[in-house]
Amino acid sequence: MSTGAMKQDPTVLSARLQRAAETAASANIDALLISPGSDLGYLLGVDGESFERLSCLVLPAAGSDASPVLVVPKLEELGYAGVPAGELGLEMATWVDGQDPHRMVADLLSRDGGTPSRVAVADTMPALHTLPLRSVLPDTEQVLAGSVLRELRMRKDAAEIQALRDAGAAIDRVHARMGEFLRVGRTEAEVGADISRAIVEEGHTAAEFVIVGSGPNGASPHHALSDRVINEGDVVVVDIGGPIPGGYNSDCTRTYSLGEPRDADVRETYGVLQAAQRAAVETVRPGATPSEVDAAAREPIARAGFGDYFVHRTGHGIGLDVHEEPYIMGGSEIALEPGMAFSVEPGIYQQGHWGARIEDIVVVTEQGVESVNNQPHELVVLPT
């Protein structure tokens, strides 16, 4: 049983449950059905694990007389012992093999004698459970719960922001050690194995992802690791992150060179990227939109003639998931608010040659913006 979510004061969890119930009611949703994952961790402080046996929080919308119920297999009950059920007004309902947990959920939803017209299921609930729930509730519309929970989760409270600061500092310490790992003659895979160990050594519970893109591999934004040998003059993109105790994630990218860059255009092009990342961060403030931040990153890159080489959105929200709302991209016109946290990570990728990316996690503040990553943004030239 995973317990990766942040341990929270019961009053915090109670307030989250109440806000989720109120938001569901305002969206004309009768109940939320939340399976194990980060949404469950956000609401109950324990994220659980998803198996073929159904575990599900049944959270009625505000206005219902019914209490929230956590349905779990009997053999998983102890894994949820840390949930302060009494203080949350939460009932626990267990089931054993041979019983139908999907029917149990349907019965809970119909306790007041009526059939719900609309329920929201967790975005990541397996089809293994959503389809049986549809079968036992044939007249009930299913929608995604993300439309409700994203409104809560993308506005971080003070404890969550501090967790993101701690995660940022931990991954900064790994980047500060990159000279230990990145050396000529080593493969990306060898370097990645060392980085993974360092991520844990510096305070994470695991290395969620490690990208070491050397030379032409750096021009693939989601390249992971390969057996390519790192050569003198290579530009290397290192994008790393993972959860700290409590479940909140880091994510930070820096670009390195093994000795003086081999390609003559690297320094000038990298300067364009620095200007773009700086412009985007400086655009972040309450009331700005993700589209404006994205445009601020793209303008210097396009002006320098590299617009076609910036092939992804400028950023993504982060918290209990590495990628969550808000997404920093064109067309997103929501107003940024204090407490929203996301990456700012423009890149320039020249296929067949080299690539570069600079990524910080930033938090919108009342005054503007705070970065939780503080490693230098310059191209880091390591000795060979």
Coordinates of C-alpha atoms in Angstrom, one line a residue, residues 48 52 69 98 116 159 171 182 196 220 237 241 257 266 269-270 290 343 351 355 367 373 381:
G48 CA -3.5 3.9 -2.1
E52 CA -8.2 -5.4 -9.9
V69 CA -17.8 6.5 2.3
G98 CA -17.3 -12.9 -3.9
P116 CA -27.9 9.7 -9.3
A159 CA 2.2 23.7 3.2
I171 CA 16.8 18.6 -7.1
L182 CA 28.8 13.8 -16.6
S196 CA 19.1 8.3 -10.0
S220 CA 14.5 14.9 -28.6
V237 CA 20.3 18.2 -21.6
G241 CA 12.9 15.0 -10.9
S257 CA 28.6 21.1 -22.2
V266 CA 25.7 26.9 -29.4
T269 CA 21.6 30.1 -29.6
Y270 CA 21.7 29.3 -25.9
P290 CA -0.8 30.9 -19.4
S343 CA 7.2 24.8 -14.9
Q351 CA 17.4 17.7 -35.0
G355 CA 19.2 20.7 -28.2
Q367 CA 3.5 40.2 -5.7
N373 CA 14.9 26.3 -8.4
V381 CA 30.7 24.0 -19.1

